[in-house]
Amino acid sequence: MVRNYQRKTQRPSADRNLRVTFTRREQIDVEKVAEVLIRVALREAGTGTKAGQAGTRLQALLSSER
């Protein structure tokens, strides 16, 4: 579930470009890849980009009551 977060200290914003480094491996860490994709989508939620649209949809799915 998405938590409401309120920053308690004055820090610079985390609005920066995302960098990805490719490392060839026999198997990928699926959990880590999923976590990164979810974080990026939630961070971009509300923007007009495709990632932002996915983030908005993900927020709706996480906050809906079933």
PDB file of C-alpha atoms in Angstrom:
ATOM      1  CA  MET A   1       0.000   0.000   0.000  1.00  0.00           C
ATOM      2  CA  VAL A   2       1.266   3.481  -0.785  1.00  0.00           C
ATOM      3  CA  ARG A   3       2.204   5.440   2.317  1.00  0.00           C
ATOM      4  CA  ASN A   4       1.814   9.170   2.682  1.00  0.00           C
ATOM      5  CA  TYR A   5       5.267  10.634   3.170  1.00  0.00           C
ATOM      6  CA  GLN A   6       6.053  14.022   4.634  1.00  0.00           C
ATOM      7  CA  ARG A   7       9.652  15.157   4.545  1.00  0.00           C
ATOM      8  CA  LYS A   8      10.917  16.367   7.919  1.00  0.00           C
ATOM      9  CA  THR A   9      14.227  17.853   6.773  1.00  0.00           C
ATOM     10  CA  GLN A  10      15.176  20.315   4.057  1.00  0.00           C
ATOM     11  CA  ARG A  11      16.884  18.296   1.349  1.00  0.00           C
ATOM     12  CA  PRO A  12      17.272  18.867  -2.360  1.00  0.00           C
ATOM     13  CA  SER A  13      14.612  17.314  -4.519  1.00  0.00           C
ATOM     14  CA  ALA A  14      15.188  13.891  -6.056  1.00  0.00           C
ATOM     15  CA  ASP A  15      14.124  15.121  -9.489  1.00  0.00           C
ATOM     16  CA  ARG A  16      17.012  13.890 -11.574  1.00  0.00           C
ATOM     17  CA  ASN A  17      17.493  11.737 -14.605  1.00  0.00           C
ATOM     18  CA  LEU A  18      17.463   8.016 -14.086  1.00  0.00           C
ATOM     19  CA  ARG A  19      20.641   6.186 -15.066  1.00  0.00           C
ATOM     20  CA  VAL A  20      20.739   2.493 -15.776  1.00  0.00           C
ATOM     21  CA  THR A  21      23.885   0.429 -16.034  1.00  0.00           C
ATOM     22  CA  PHE A  22      23.827  -2.861 -17.897  1.00  0.00           C
ATOM     23  CA  THR A  23      25.641  -5.790 -16.301  1.00  0.00           C
ATOM     24  CA  ARG A  24      25.484  -9.116 -18.113  1.00  0.00           C
ATOM     25  CA  ARG A  25      24.412 -11.944 -15.801  1.00  0.00           C
ATOM     26  CA  GLU A  26      23.231 -15.509 -16.205  1.00  0.00           C
ATOM     27  CA  GLN A  27      20.034 -14.770 -14.271  1.00  0.00           C
ATOM     28  CA  ILE A  28      18.408 -11.482 -13.380  1.00  0.00           C
ATOM     29  CA  ASP A  29      17.178 -10.456  -9.945  1.00  0.00           C
ATOM     30  CA  VAL A  30      13.474 -10.295 -10.791  1.00  0.00           C
ATOM     31  CA  GLU A  31      12.494  -8.830  -7.420  1.00  0.00           C
ATOM     32  CA  LYS A  32      14.942  -5.957  -7.792  1.00  0.00           C
ATOM     33  CA  VAL A  33      13.820  -5.217 -11.356  1.00  0.00           C
ATOM     34  CA  ALA A  34      10.174  -5.184 -10.238  1.00  0.00           C
ATOM     35  CA  GLU A  35      10.991  -2.874  -7.328  1.00  0.00           C
ATOM     36  CA  VAL A  36      12.790  -0.406  -9.586  1.00  0.00           C
ATOM     37  CA  LEU A  37       9.958  -0.393 -12.135  1.00  0.00           C
ATOM     38  CA  ILE A  38       7.366   0.190  -9.408  1.00  0.00           C
ATOM     39  CA  ARG A  39       9.413   3.022  -7.853  1.00  0.00           C
ATOM     40  CA  VAL A  40       9.875   4.738 -11.219  1.00  0.00           C
ATOM     41  CA  ALA A  41       6.186   4.413 -12.082  1.00  0.00           C
ATOM     42  CA  LEU A  42       5.056   5.783  -8.715  1.00  0.00           C
ATOM     43  CA  ARG A  43       7.558   8.650  -8.898  1.00  0.00           C
ATOM     44  CA  GLU A  44       6.306   9.617 -12.362  1.00  0.00           C
ATOM     45  CA  ALA A  45       2.605   9.312 -11.435  1.00  0.00           C
ATOM     46  CA  GLY A  46       0.562  12.278 -12.550  1.00  0.00           C
ATOM     47  CA  THR A  47       2.846  13.339 -15.368  1.00  0.00           C
ATOM     48  CA  GLY A  48       1.751  13.078 -18.974  1.00  0.00           C
ATOM     49  CA  THR A  49       4.371  10.495 -19.853  1.00  0.00           C
ATOM     50  CA  LYS A  50       3.690   6.805 -20.375  1.00  0.00           C
ATOM     51  CA  ALA A  51       5.509   6.047 -17.103  1.00  0.00           C
ATOM     52  CA  GLY A  52       3.335   8.658 -15.396  1.00  0.00           C
ATOM     53  CA  GLN A  53       0.170   7.082 -16.739  1.00  0.00           C
ATOM     54  CA  ALA A  54       1.347   3.682 -15.518  1.00  0.00           C
ATOM     55  CA  GLY A  55       2.142   5.187 -12.117  1.00  0.00           C
ATOM     56  CA  THR A  56      -1.298   6.752 -11.839  1.00  0.00           C
ATOM     57  CA  ARG A  57      -2.930   3.433 -12.719  1.00  0.00           C
ATOM     58  CA  LEU A  58      -0.693   1.600 -10.232  1.00  0.00           C
ATOM     59  CA  GLN A  59      -1.635   4.054  -7.477  1.00  0.00           C
ATOM     60  CA  ALA A  60      -5.315   3.468  -8.240  1.00  0.00           C
ATOM     61  CA  LEU A  61      -4.835  -0.303  -8.071  1.00  0.00           C
ATOM     62  CA  LEU A  62      -2.925  -0.094  -4.793  1.00  0.00           C
ATOM     63  CA  SER A  63      -5.412   2.236  -3.124  1.00  0.00           C
ATOM     64  CA  SER A  64      -8.649   0.581  -4.257  1.00  0.00           C
ATOM     65  CA  GLU A  65     -10.558  -1.461  -1.748  1.00  0.00           C
ATOM     66  CA  ARG A  66     -11.381  -5.006  -2.713  1.00  0.00           C
TER      67      ARG A  66
END
